[in-house]
């Protein structure tokens, strides 16, 4: 087994390059998988008994505030809250994360997955310029309760100053902890007369998840003939639709990514086969010394496997560390962008597969090698 | 040892035919050869006469088209590949023209290789490797890599590797073919000592009449048959 190690160390540069290319392909693999798992996690986090009501034509058109009372009347609806996407950033346009102006009276009630100590919730409601943020956002920027948090608005221009009154935690790991919520009333009052009383999105709580379709139809029918028709769907469908706006890019990414992973895999396999071919004489010598075919098979195979696993550990480890440290959220798009253990396991399995694939041909060739003929080639 | 009529090596009507593009190339045509234990035999003959082929048959790394090869109590044609490999490890020490040391391993590790196939303890392996290196006069070079050794030294390490597992038979294919006269003479003296002092049977292929002169007996291979 020392022989395996010695062989790997022999061509240090080639070993390094091979390990490195496997590492890169697995890093890519983990990244792509994580894009998918994060997306799935945010779908999972969305509540099936919550409906989203938006303008029938597009998300960018607002709905009147007056819809609130009428929505409450719809049978099957047990709660209504509303809010606007704020679309600002903190200090630098790079620092953008999700901010929502929410109706503070009802919002926490409809979003039980955001867990906030009662005292902090009370303080948040009581103060017009107060805001609350998710735990990881607070950690990222080092905010503490009582801090002033200035946000530069893009949809609603100007600098908006908020006072941090609470830090919420997600009820489960899938819940986004990278959002800032503040008072819808504060936003509304600060706007010029013409832009007031306009709501981006209403959220409805319904009695049972299986009422979703019926309630959605009822709501949309209600506003069908008004100047602002609605489109109502479950939060899950809403999220999915939102993300499918870049869905095609995602697909493209997946295709390109898989192609790269595949190409690197082939290159790696080829490299290992070449490495084995160069050693034909050595293998013939070992066999002359009495090393059996089975032992030779295991030696050459083990080498490929060690190489691939090394690359795999490096690549997956790198992905896990990078995405853990960087708090990468793609601008609030993937609120919980972290590499799941399952992804790492899949990556390592893929690496083993590469090892087996790249080891299988050379190791069987080595085992089957006919000594006399192999020795002739150089003699 | 259960040898074939007291001979360590006995070949009976051995033929070897190679095929190249459907053309048959008869290389060995009815070889009969008997070698006693403790013998030092030199094989000579023109290039392409089949000396290496014959040696490979005796060492069990190639098989005849026809005929029987008995070496060290076994009829090689009847052994399965796995048994044959184990048999080689036990009975054959092979010395190549081009030394064929494993470049990534040190001299010590190269010599140790055949012992890795045995059940010897680490301590016993170490003792034997040192003994073999001592015998070829290269104990001080144990930690050097083959690249750091001269051709003559490399061949001596290769000889240490060939004898470390205490084989019955040493086979050498032009062991001095790539060396200058001085180094060649040293290697031949070493082979003579192994034969005389350790009672190793040696079969050596060579082109060099000086080398053949060191053997007890020289046989000539020409046109597929052996002649004295
Ligand atoms: N695997 C093979 N396939 C086809 N022909 C072969 C093969 N091995 C050997 N030969 C042929 O058999 C003949 C004898 O080869 P061999 O290597 O035994 O000769 P040799 O006496 O050792 O020659 P040299 O002195 O050059 O080493 C040569 O003509 C060679 O071309
Ligand atoms: Mg030859």
Coordinates of C-alpha atoms and ligand atoms in Angstrom, one line a residue:
Chain A
X1 CA 0.0 0.0 0.0
X2 CA 3.0 2.2 0.4
X3 CA 3.5 1.4 -3.2
X4 CA 0.2 3.2 -4.1
X5 CA 1.4 6.2 -2.2
X6 CA 4.8 6.2 -3.8
X7 CA 3.2 5.9 -7.3
X8 CA 1.0 8.9 -6.6
X9 CA 3.9 11.0 -5.4
X10 CA 6.0 10.0 -8.4
X11 CA 4.4 12.3 -10.9
X12 CA 3.6 15.0 -8.4
X13 CA 2.4 17.5 -10.9
X14 CA 0.2 15.1 -12.7
X15 CA -1.3 13.8 -9.5
X16 CA -1.9 17.3 -8.4
X17 CA -3.5 18.3 -11.7
X18 CA -5.7 15.2 -11.7
X19 CA -6.8 15.7 -8.1
X20 CA -7.4 19.4 -8.8
X21 CA -9.5 18.8 -11.9
X22 CA -11.6 16.2 -10.0
X23 CA -11.9 18.7 -7.2
X24 CA -13.2 21.4 -9.6
X25 CA -15.7 19.2 -11.2
X26 CA -17.1 18.2 -7.8
X27 CA -17.0 21.7 -6.6
X28 CA -19.2 22.6 -9.6
X29 CA -21.4 19.6 -8.9
X30 CA -22.0 20.6 -5.3
X31 CA -22.7 24.2 -6.4
X32 CA -25.3 23.1 -8.9
X33 CA -26.9 20.6 -6.5
X34 CA -27.0 23.4 -3.9
X35 CA -28.8 25.7 -6.2
X36 CA -31.5 23.0 -6.6
X37 CA -31.7 22.0 -2.9
X38 CA -31.9 25.7 -1.8
X39 CA -34.7 26.2 -4.2
X40 CA -36.5 23.2 -3.0
X41 CA -35.9 24.2 0.6
X42 CA -37.5 27.6 0.0
X43 CA -40.5 25.8 -1.6
X44 CA -40.7 23.5 1.4
X45 CA -40.6 26.5 3.7
X46 CA -43.5 28.1 2.0
X47 CA -46.8 27.3 3.7
X48 CA -49.3 25.3 1.7
X49 CA -52.1 26.9 3.7
X50 CA -51.1 30.4 2.7
X51 CA -52.2 32.1 -0.6
X52 CA -50.6 34.9 -2.3
X53 CA -52.8 37.5 -4.1
X54 CA -51.1 39.7 -6.7
X55 CA -52.1 41.8 -9.7
X56 CA -53.4 39.7 -12.5
X57 CA -51.1 41.2 -15.1
X58 CA -47.8 41.3 -13.3
X59 CA -46.2 41.4 -9.9
X60 CA -45.0 44.9 -10.6
X61 CA -48.5 46.4 -10.6
X62 CA -49.9 47.1 -7.1
X63 CA -53.4 46.4 -5.8
X64 CA -55.5 48.9 -3.8
X65 CA -55.5 48.8 0.0
X66 CA -59.2 48.6 -0.2
X67 CA -59.1 45.0 -1.2
X68 CA -58.1 44.1 2.3
X69 CA -61.6 44.3 3.7
X70 CA -63.1 42.4 0.8
X71 CA -60.6 39.7 1.0
X72 CA -61.4 39.2 4.7
X73 CA -65.0 38.5 3.7
X74 CA -64.1 35.6 1.3
X75 CA -65.3 32.4 2.8
X76 CA -62.4 30.1 3.8
X77 CA -60.0 33.0 4.5
X78 CA -59.0 33.2 8.2
X79 CA -56.4 35.9 8.0
X80 CA -55.1 38.6 5.7
X81 CA -51.8 40.5 5.7
X82 CA -50.1 42.5 3.1
X83 CA -46.9 44.1 2.2
X84 CA -44.6 45.6 -0.4
X85 CA -41.3 44.4 -1.7
X86 CA -38.9 47.3 -0.9
X87 CA -35.9 46.5 -3.0
X88 CA -33.2 48.5 -1.3
X89 CA -29.7 47.9 -0.1
X90 CA -27.5 48.5 2.9
X91 CA -24.6 50.9 2.4
X92 CA -23.5 49.4 -0.9
X93 CA -25.6 48.1 -3.8
X94 CA -23.7 44.8 -3.3
X95 CA -25.4 44.3 0.0
X96 CA -28.8 43.6 -1.1
X97 CA -31.1 41.3 0.7
X98 CA -34.9 41.1 0.8
X99 CA -36.8 43.8 2.6
X100 CA -40.5 43.9 3.0
X101 CA -42.8 46.6 4.2
X102 CA -45.5 44.6 6.1
X103 CA -48.7 45.3 7.9
X104 CA -47.3 44.8 11.4
X105 CA -50.7 44.1 13.1
X106 CA -51.2 40.9 11.1
X107 CA -47.9 39.9 9.7
X108 CA -46.4 37.8 12.5
X109 CA -49.7 36.1 13.0
X110 CA -49.7 34.9 9.4
X111 CA -46.0 34.0 9.4
X112 CA -45.5 31.8 12.4
X113 CA -42.3 30.4 11.0
X114 CA -40.6 33.7 12.0
X115 CA -40.1 33.2 15.7
X116 CA -39.7 36.4 17.6
X117 CA -39.7 36.9 21.5
X118 CA -43.0 38.5 22.5
X119 CA -41.3 41.5 24.0
X120 CA -39.4 42.2 20.8
X121 CA -42.6 41.7 18.7
X122 CA -44.3 44.2 21.0
X123 CA -41.5 46.8 20.6
X124 CA -41.6 46.3 16.8
X125 CA -45.3 47.0 16.6
X126 CA -45.2 50.0 18.9
X127 CA -42.6 52.0 16.9
X128 CA -43.4 53.3 13.5
X129 CA -39.7 53.3 12.3
X130 CA -38.9 50.0 13.8
X131 CA -37.7 46.9 11.9
X132 CA -36.9 43.3 12.6
X133 CA -34.3 41.2 10.8
X134 CA -33.5 37.5 10.5
X135 CA -30.8 36.0 12.7
X136 CA -28.2 35.4 10.0
X137 CA -28.6 38.9 8.5
X138 CA -28.1 40.4 12.0
X139 CA -25.0 38.2 12.4
X140 CA -23.7 39.1 9.0
X141 CA -23.7 42.9 9.5
X142 CA -23.2 42.8 13.3
X143 CA -26.5 44.5 14.1
X144 CA -27.7 44.6 17.6
X145 CA -31.1 45.6 19.0
X146 CA -31.4 49.3 19.2
X147 CA -29.1 49.9 16.2
X148 CA -30.0 52.4 13.5
X149 CA -30.1 50.6 10.1
X150 CA -30.1 52.9 7.1
X151 CA -31.4 51.3 3.9
X152 CA -31.1 53.0 0.5
X153 CA -34.3 52.5 -1.5
X154 CA -34.3 51.9 -5.2
X155 CA -38.0 51.4 -5.9
X156 CA -38.8 54.0 -3.2
X157 CA -35.8 56.3 -3.5
X158 CA -33.9 57.9 -0.6
X159 CA -32.3 56.8 2.6
X160 CA -34.7 55.1 5.0
X161 CA -33.6 54.9 8.6
X162 CA -34.9 52.0 10.7
X163 CA -34.4 51.1 14.3
X164 CA -33.7 47.4 14.9
X165 CA -36.2 46.2 17.5
X166 CA -36.1 42.5 17.1
X167 CA -34.3 39.5 15.6
X168 CA -36.3 36.6 14.5
X169 CA -35.3 32.9 14.1
X170 CA -36.6 30.5 11.6
X171 CA -38.8 27.8 13.1
X172 CA -37.0 25.2 10.9
X173 CA -33.7 25.2 9.0
X174 CA -35.4 25.9 5.7
X175 CA -36.8 29.2 6.8
X176 CA -35.1 32.3 5.4
X177 CA -33.3 34.3 8.1
X178 CA -32.0 37.0 5.7
X179 CA -34.9 39.3 5.4
X180 CA -35.7 42.7 6.9
X181 CA -39.3 43.6 7.8
X182 CA -40.6 47.1 8.6
X183 CA -43.9 48.9 8.9
X184 CA -46.0 49.2 5.8
X185 CA -47.6 52.3 7.4
X186 CA -44.3 54.0 7.6
X187 CA -43.6 53.4 4.0
X188 CA -47.1 54.4 3.0
X189 CA -47.1 57.7 4.9
X190 CA -43.7 58.7 3.5
X191 CA -44.8 58.4 -0.1
X192 CA -46.3 61.1 -2.2
X193 CA -50.1 61.2 -2.3
X194 CA -50.3 59.3 -5.7
X195 CA -48.3 56.4 -4.6
X196 CA -50.1 55.8 -1.3
X197 CA -52.4 53.0 -0.4
X198 CA -51.0 50.6 -2.8
X199 CA -50.2 47.0 -1.9
X200 CA -47.8 44.8 -3.7
X201 CA -49.0 41.4 -2.3
X202 CA -51.7 40.2 -0.1
X203 CA -51.2 36.9 1.9
X204 CA -54.3 35.0 2.9
X205 CA -54.4 32.3 5.5
X206 CA -57.0 29.6 4.7
X207 CA -58.7 27.2 7.0
X208 CA -57.3 24.1 5.4
X209 CA -54.7 23.5 2.7
X210 CA -57.2 21.6 0.5
X211 CA -59.3 24.7 0.2
X212 CA -56.5 26.5 -1.7
X213 CA -57.9 26.0 -5.2
X214 CA -61.5 26.9 -4.2
X215 CA -60.5 30.0 -2.3
X216 CA -58.2 31.1 -5.1
X217 CA -61.0 30.9 -7.6
X218 CA -63.3 32.8 -5.3
X219 CA -60.9 35.6 -4.8
X220 CA -60.0 35.9 -8.5
X221 CA -63.7 35.8 -9.4
X222 CA -64.4 38.6 -7.0
X223 CA -62.1 41.1 -8.7
X224 CA -62.4 39.7 -12.2
X225 CA -64.1 42.7 -13.7
X226 CA -62.4 45.4 -11.7
X227 CA -59.6 47.6 -13.1
X228 CA -57.1 45.7 -11.0
X229 CA -57.9 41.9 -11.4
X230 CA -56.0 39.5 -9.2
X231 CA -54.1 36.4 -9.5
X232 CA -54.2 34.1 -6.5
X233 CA -52.1 31.0 -6.0
X234 CA -50.5 29.1 -3.2
X235 CA -47.3 30.5 -1.8
X236 CA -45.5 27.4 -3.2
X237 CA -46.8 28.1 -6.7
X238 CA -45.9 31.8 -6.3
X239 CA -42.4 31.0 -5.3
X240 CA -42.0 28.5 -8.1
X241 CA -43.3 31.1 -10.6
X242 CA -41.0 33.8 -9.1
X243 CA -38.0 31.6 -9.5
X244 CA -39.0 30.4 -12.9
X245 CA -38.5 33.9 -14.1
X246 CA -34.9 32.9 -14.2
X247 CA -35.7 29.3 -14.6
X248 CA -34.4 29.2 -18.1
X249 CA -31.0 30.5 -17.0
X250 CA -31.1 27.9 -14.3
X251 CA -31.7 25.2 -16.8
X252 CA -28.9 26.5 -19.0
X253 CA -26.6 26.6 -16.0
X254 CA -27.5 23.0 -15.2
X255 CA -26.8 21.9 -18.7
X256 CA -23.5 23.7 -19.0
X257 CA -22.5 22.6 -15.5
X258 CA -23.2 19.0 -16.2
X259 CA -21.3 19.2 -19.4
X260 CA -18.3 20.6 -17.6
X261 CA -18.4 18.0 -14.9
X262 CA -18.8 15.3 -17.6
X263 CA -15.9 16.6 -19.7
X264 CA -13.6 16.8 -16.7
X265 CA -14.5 13.3 -15.7
X266 CA -13.5 12.1 -19.2
X267 CA -10.2 13.9 -19.1
X268 CA -9.5 12.5 -15.7
X269 CA -10.3 9.0 -16.7
X270 CA -8.0 9.4 -19.7
X271 CA -5.2 10.8 -17.6
X272 CA -5.3 7.8 -15.3
X273 CA -5.4 5.4 -18.2
X274 CA -2.4 7.1 -19.7
X275 CA -0.6 6.9 -16.4
X276 CA -1.2 3.2 -16.2
X277 CA -0.1 2.7 -19.8
X278 CA 3.2 4.4 -19.1
X279 CA 3.8 1.9 -16.4
X280 CA 3.3 -1.2 -18.5
X281 CA 6.9 -2.3 -18.0
X282 CA 6.8 -1.8 -14.3
X283 CA 3.7 -3.8 -14.0
X284 CA 5.3 -6.5 -16.0
X285 CA 8.3 -6.4 -13.7
X286 CA 6.1 -6.7 -10.6
X287 CA 4.4 -9.7 -12.2
X288 CA 7.8 -11.3 -13.0
X289 CA 8.6 -10.9 -9.3
X290 CA 5.5 -13.0 -8.6
X291 CA 2.9 -10.4 -7.9
X292 CA -0.4 -12.1 -8.8
X293 CA -3.0 -10.7 -11.2
X294 CA -5.4 -10.0 -8.4
X295 CA -2.9 -8.0 -6.4
X296 CA -1.9 -6.0 -9.4
X297 CA -5.6 -5.3 -10.1
X298 CA -6.1 -4.0 -6.6
X299 CA -2.9 -1.9 -6.6
X300 CA -3.8 -0.1 -9.8
X301 CA -7.5 0.2 -8.9
X302 CA -6.7 1.5 -5.4
X303 CA -4.6 4.2 -6.9
X304 CA -7.4 5.5 -9.1
X305 CA -9.8 5.4 -6.2
X306 CA -7.5 7.2 -3.8
X307 CA -6.9 9.9 -6.4
X308 CA -10.6 10.4 -7.1
X309 CA -11.6 10.4 -3.4
X310 CA -8.9 12.9 -2.6
X311 CA -10.2 15.2 -5.4
X312 CA -13.8 14.6 -4.2
X313 CA -13.0 15.5 -0.6
X314 CA -11.2 18.6 -1.7
X315 CA -14.0 19.7 -4.1
X316 CA -16.9 19.0 -1.8
X317 CA -15.1 20.4 1.2
X318 CA -14.3 23.5 -0.6
X319 CA -17.9 24.0 -1.7
X320 CA -19.1 23.4 1.8
X321 CA -16.7 25.9 3.3
X322 CA -17.0 28.6 0.7
X323 CA -20.8 28.7 0.8
X324 CA -20.9 28.4 4.5
X325 CA -18.5 31.3 5.1
X326 CA -19.7 33.6 2.3
X327 CA -23.3 33.7 3.3
X328 CA -24.0 33.7 -0.4
X329 CA -27.7 34.4 -1.0
X330 CA -27.7 35.7 -4.6
X331 CA -29.3 38.9 -3.4
X332 CA -31.9 37.2 -1.3
X333 CA -32.8 34.8 -4.0
X334 CA -31.5 31.7 -2.3
X335 CA -32.0 32.7 1.3
X336 CA -30.5 29.5 2.7
X337 CA -27.7 28.8 0.2
X338 CA -25.8 26.1 2.0
X339 CA -24.4 22.8 0.9
X340 CA -26.4 20.0 2.4
X341 CA -24.8 16.9 3.8
X342 CA -26.7 14.9 1.2
X343 CA -25.1 16.9 -1.5
X344 CA -21.6 16.2 -0.1
X345 CA -22.5 12.5 0.1
X346 CA -23.6 12.5 -3.5
X347 CA -20.5 14.3 -4.5
X348 CA -18.3 11.7 -2.8
X349 CA -20.3 8.9 -4.4
X350 CA -19.7 10.6 -7.7
X351 CA -16.0 10.8 -7.0
X352 CA -15.9 7.1 -6.1
X353 CA -17.7 6.4 -9.3
X354 CA -15.1 8.3 -11.2
X355 CA -12.4 6.4 -9.4
X356 CA -14.0 3.1 -10.2
X357 CA -14.6 4.1 -13.8
X358 CA -11.1 5.4 -14.4
X359 CA -9.5 2.5 -12.5
X360 CA -11.5 -0.3 -14.0
X361 CA -10.0 -0.4 -17.5
X362 CA -6.3 0.2 -16.5
X363 CA -6.5 -2.2 -13.6
X364 CA -7.9 -5.0 -15.7
X365 CA -5.5 -4.3 -18.5
X366 CA -2.7 -4.5 -15.9
X367 CA -4.0 -7.7 -14.5
X368 CA -4.3 -9.3 -17.9
X369 CA -1.0 -8.0 -19.2
X370 CA 1.2 -10.7 -20.7
X371 CA 4.6 -10.3 -19.2
X372 CA 6.9 -11.5 -22.0
X373 CA 5.2 -9.3 -24.6
X374 CA 5.2 -6.3 -22.3
X375 CA 8.8 -6.6 -21.5
X376 CA 9.7 -6.9 -25.2
X377 CA 8.4 -3.4 -25.9
X378 CA 11.3 -1.8 -24.2
X379 CA 14.0 -4.4 -24.4
Chain B
X1 CA 13.0 -31.0 -4.5
X2 CA 11.3 -33.7 -6.5
X3 CA 13.2 -32.7 -9.6
X4 CA 12.7 -34.2 -13.0
X5 CA 15.3 -37.1 -12.9
X6 CA 17.6 -35.0 -10.7
X7 CA 17.5 -32.0 -13.0
X8 CA 16.4 -28.6 -11.7
X9 CA 15.4 -27.5 -15.3
X10 CA 14.2 -30.0 -17.9
X11 CA 12.7 -29.0 -21.2
X12 CA 11.2 -31.7 -23.5
X13 CA 10.7 -31.0 -27.2
X14 CA 9.7 -27.4 -26.6
X15 CA 8.4 -25.4 -29.5
X16 CA 7.5 -21.8 -29.7
X17 CA 5.7 -20.2 -32.6
X18 CA 4.9 -16.5 -32.8
X19 CA 2.2 -15.2 -35.1
X20 CA 2.5 -11.9 -36.8
X21 CA -0.1 -10.8 -39.3
X22 CA -1.1 -14.5 -39.8
X23 CA 2.4 -15.4 -40.6
X24 CA 3.8 -18.1 -38.4
X25 CA 7.3 -17.4 -37.0
X26 CA 8.8 -20.6 -35.6
X27 CA 11.3 -19.5 -33.0
X28 CA 12.0 -22.6 -31.0
X29 CA 11.9 -25.9 -32.8
X30 CA 12.2 -28.8 -30.4
X31 CA 14.4 -27.7 -27.6
X32 CA 15.6 -30.3 -25.2
X33 CA 17.6 -28.9 -22.2
X34 CA 18.6 -30.2 -18.8
X35 CA 20.2 -28.1 -16.2
X36 CA 21.5 -29.5 -12.9
X37 CA 21.2 -27.8 -9.6
X38 CA 24.2 -25.6 -8.9
X39 CA 25.0 -25.2 -12.6
X40 CA 26.1 -21.9 -14.2
X41 CA 24.9 -22.0 -17.8
X42 CA 25.4 -19.4 -20.5
X43 CA 23.2 -19.2 -23.6
X44 CA 24.5 -17.6 -26.7
X45 CA 23.3 -17.1 -30.2
X46 CA 22.6 -14.5 -32.8
X47 CA 20.1 -11.8 -32.3
X48 CA 16.6 -13.0 -32.8
X49 CA 17.5 -16.6 -32.3
X50 CA 15.1 -16.9 -29.4
X51 CA 17.3 -16.7 -26.4
X52 CA 15.0 -14.4 -24.5
X53 CA 12.1 -16.5 -25.5
X54 CA 13.7 -19.6 -24.1
X55 CA 14.7 -17.9 -20.9
X56 CA 11.1 -16.6 -20.4
X57 CA 9.8 -20.1 -20.8
X58 CA 12.1 -21.3 -18.1
X59 CA 11.2 -18.4 -15.8
X60 CA 7.5 -19.1 -16.3
X61 CA 6.6 -15.7 -17.7
X62 CA 5.7 -17.2 -21.1
X63 CA 4.3 -20.5 -22.2
X64 CA 5.4 -22.8 -25.0
X65 CA 3.3 -23.6 -28.1
X66 CA 4.2 -27.3 -27.6
X67 CA 6.3 -29.4 -25.3
X68 CA 6.9 -29.5 -21.5
X69 CA 8.8 -27.3 -19.2
X70 CA 9.7 -28.7 -15.8
X71 CA 11.4 -26.3 -13.4
X72 CA 12.0 -26.8 -9.7
X73 CA 9.6 -29.7 -9.4
X74 CA 6.7 -28.2 -11.3
X75 CA 5.4 -28.8 -14.8
X76 CA 4.7 -25.2 -15.7
X77 CA 2.1 -25.9 -18.3
X78 CA -0.2 -27.4 -15.6
X79 CA -0.1 -24.4 -13.3
X80 CA -2.9 -21.9 -13.2
X81 CA -1.8 -18.2 -13.4
X82 CA -2.2 -17.6 -9.7
X83 CA -0.2 -20.7 -8.8
X84 CA 2.4 -19.8 -11.4
X85 CA 2.9 -16.3 -9.9
X86 CA 3.4 -17.8 -6.5
X87 CA 5.8 -20.3 -8.0
X88 CA 7.8 -17.5 -9.6
X89 CA 7.9 -15.6 -6.3
X90 CA 9.3 -18.7 -4.6
X91 CA 11.7 -20.1 -7.2
X92 CA 12.8 -17.5 -9.7
X93 CA 15.1 -14.5 -9.4
X94 CA 15.0 -12.5 -12.7
X95 CA 17.7 -10.1 -13.7
X96 CA 16.9 -7.9 -16.7
X97 CA 19.2 -6.2 -19.2
X98 CA 17.8 -2.8 -18.4
X99 CA 17.7 -3.5 -14.6
X100 CA 14.0 -2.5 -14.4
X101 CA 14.0 -1.1 -10.9
X102 CA 10.9 0.7 -9.9
X103 CA 11.9 4.4 -10.2
X104 CA 9.7 5.7 -7.4
X105 CA 11.0 3.3 -4.8
X106 CA 14.4 3.5 -3.1
X107 CA 17.0 0.8 -3.5
X108 CA 15.9 -0.6 -0.2
X109 CA 12.2 -0.7 -1.2
X110 CA 13.1 -2.2 -4.6
X111 CA 14.9 -5.0 -2.9
X112 CA 12.1 -5.5 -0.4
X113 CA 9.5 -5.9 -3.1
X114 CA 9.6 -9.7 -3.4
X115 CA 9.5 -10.1 0.4
X116 CA 6.2 -8.2 0.5
X117 CA 4.7 -11.4 -1.0
X118 CA 5.9 -13.5 1.9
X119 CA 4.7 -13.8 5.4
X120 CA 8.0 -12.6 6.9
X121 CA 7.9 -10.2 9.8
X122 CA 9.1 -6.6 9.2
X123 CA 12.2 -7.3 11.2
X124 CA 13.1 -10.4 9.2
X125 CA 12.5 -8.5 6.0
X126 CA 14.8 -5.8 7.1
X127 CA 17.5 -8.3 8.0
X128 CA 17.2 -10.0 4.6
X129 CA 17.2 -6.7 2.6
X130 CA 20.3 -5.6 4.4
X131 CA 22.0 -8.9 3.8
X132 CA 21.2 -8.8 0.1
X133 CA 22.4 -5.2 -0.3
X134 CA 25.5 -6.1 1.7
X135 CA 26.2 -9.0 -0.6
X136 CA 26.2 -6.7 -3.7
X137 CA 28.2 -4.1 -1.8
X138 CA 25.5 -1.4 -1.8
X139 CA 24.3 -1.3 1.8
X140 CA 25.3 2.4 2.0
X141 CA 23.1 3.2 -1.0
X142 CA 19.9 1.7 0.5
X143 CA 18.0 5.0 0.7
X144 CA 19.0 6.2 -2.8
X145 CA 16.5 6.2 -5.6
X146 CA 17.5 4.3 -8.8
X147 CA 18.0 7.6 -10.6
X148 CA 20.8 8.5 -8.3
X149 CA 22.7 5.2 -9.1
X150 CA 25.0 4.4 -11.9
X151 CA 24.1 1.6 -14.3
X152 CA 26.4 -0.9 -12.6
X153 CA 25.0 0.0 -9.2
X154 CA 21.4 -0.3 -10.5
X155 CA 22.2 -3.7 -11.8
X156 CA 23.6 -4.7 -8.5
X157 CA 20.5 -3.5 -6.7
X158 CA 18.5 -5.6 -9.3
X159 CA 20.6 -8.6 -8.4
X160 CA 19.9 -8.0 -4.7
X161 CA 16.2 -7.9 -5.5
X162 CA 16.6 -11.2 -7.5
X163 CA 18.2 -13.0 -4.6
X164 CA 16.5 -11.5 -1.6
X165 CA 13.8 -14.1 -1.4
X166 CA 16.3 -16.9 -1.8
X167 CA 15.1 -18.3 -5.1
X168 CA 16.1 -21.7 -6.5
X169 CA 17.1 -20.4 -9.9
X170 CA 18.6 -17.1 -11.1
X171 CA 17.8 -16.2 -14.7
X172 CA 19.6 -13.3 -16.3
X173 CA 18.8 -11.9 -19.8
X174 CA 21.9 -10.1 -21.0
X175 CA 22.7 -8.7 -17.5
X176 CA 25.8 -6.9 -18.8
X177 CA 24.4 -5.9 -22.2
X178 CA 24.1 -2.2 -21.1
X179 CA 27.3 -1.9 -19.1
X180 CA 30.9 -1.0 -19.8
X181 CA 33.6 -3.6 -19.5
X182 CA 34.6 -2.8 -15.9
X183 CA 31.0 -2.8 -14.5
X184 CA 30.2 -5.9 -16.6
X185 CA 33.2 -7.7 -15.0
X186 CA 31.9 -6.8 -11.6
X187 CA 28.5 -8.1 -12.3
X188 CA 29.8 -11.3 -13.7
X189 CA 32.1 -11.8 -10.6
X190 CA 29.0 -11.3 -8.5
X191 CA 27.0 -13.9 -10.4
X192 CA 30.0 -16.3 -10.1
X193 CA 30.1 -15.7 -6.3
X194 CA 26.3 -16.3 -6.0
X195 CA 26.8 -19.5 -7.9
X196 CA 29.8 -20.7 -6.0
X197 CA 29.1 -19.4 -2.5
X198 CA 25.3 -19.6 -2.3
X199 CA 25.0 -22.5 -4.6
X200 CA 22.5 -20.7 -6.8
X201 CA 21.8 -22.2 -10.2
X202 CA 22.3 -19.5 -12.8
X203 CA 21.1 -19.4 -16.4
X204 CA 22.4 -16.4 -18.3
X205 CA 21.8 -15.1 -21.8
X206 CA 24.6 -13.2 -23.3
X207 CA 26.2 -12.0 -26.5
X208 CA 29.6 -11.4 -24.9
X209 CA 32.1 -14.3 -25.1
X210 CA 33.9 -12.9 -22.0
X211 CA 30.7 -13.3 -20.1
X212 CA 30.1 -16.8 -21.4
X213 CA 33.6 -17.7 -20.3
X214 CA 32.6 -17.2 -16.7
X215 CA 30.0 -20.0 -16.9
X216 CA 30.6 -23.7 -16.5
X217 CA 28.9 -24.4 -19.7
X218 CA 27.9 -22.6 -22.8
X219 CA 25.1 -23.6 -25.2
X220 CA 24.4 -22.0 -28.6
X221 CA 20.9 -21.4 -29.9
X222 CA 20.6 -21.1 -33.6
X223 CA 17.8 -21.7 -36.0
X224 CA 15.6 -22.9 -33.2
X225 CA 17.8 -25.6 -31.9
X226 CA 20.4 -25.8 -29.2
X227 CA 23.9 -26.9 -29.9
X228 CA 26.9 -27.2 -27.6
Ligands
LIG1 N1 5.5 -11.4 -28.9 C1 6.1 -11.7 -30.1 N2 5.4 -11.6 -31.3 C2 6.0 -11.8 -32.4 N3 7.3 -12.2 -32.6 C3 8.0 -12.3 -31.5 C4 7.5 -12.0 -30.2 N4 8.5 -12.2 -29.3 C5 9.6 -12.5 -30.0 N5 9.3 -12.5 -31.3 C6 10.3 -12.9 -32.4 O1 10.9 -14.1 -32.0 C7 12.3 -14.0 -32.4 C8 13.1 -14.3 -31.1 O2 13.0 -13.3 -30.2 P1 13.9 -13.2 -28.9 O3 13.6 -12.0 -28.2 O4 13.7 -14.5 -28.1 O5 15.4 -13.3 -29.5 P2 16.8 -13.0 -28.8 O6 17.6 -14.2 -29.1 O7 16.6 -12.8 -27.3 O8 17.3 -11.7 -29.5 P3 18.2 -10.6 -28.9 O9 19.6 -11.2 -28.9 O10 18.1 -9.5 -29.9 O11 17.7 -10.3 -27.5 C9 12.5 -12.7 -32.9 O12 12.5 -12.8 -34.3 C10 11.4 -11.9 -32.5 O13 11.1 -10.9 -33.5
LIG2 MG1 16.8 -11.1 -26.0

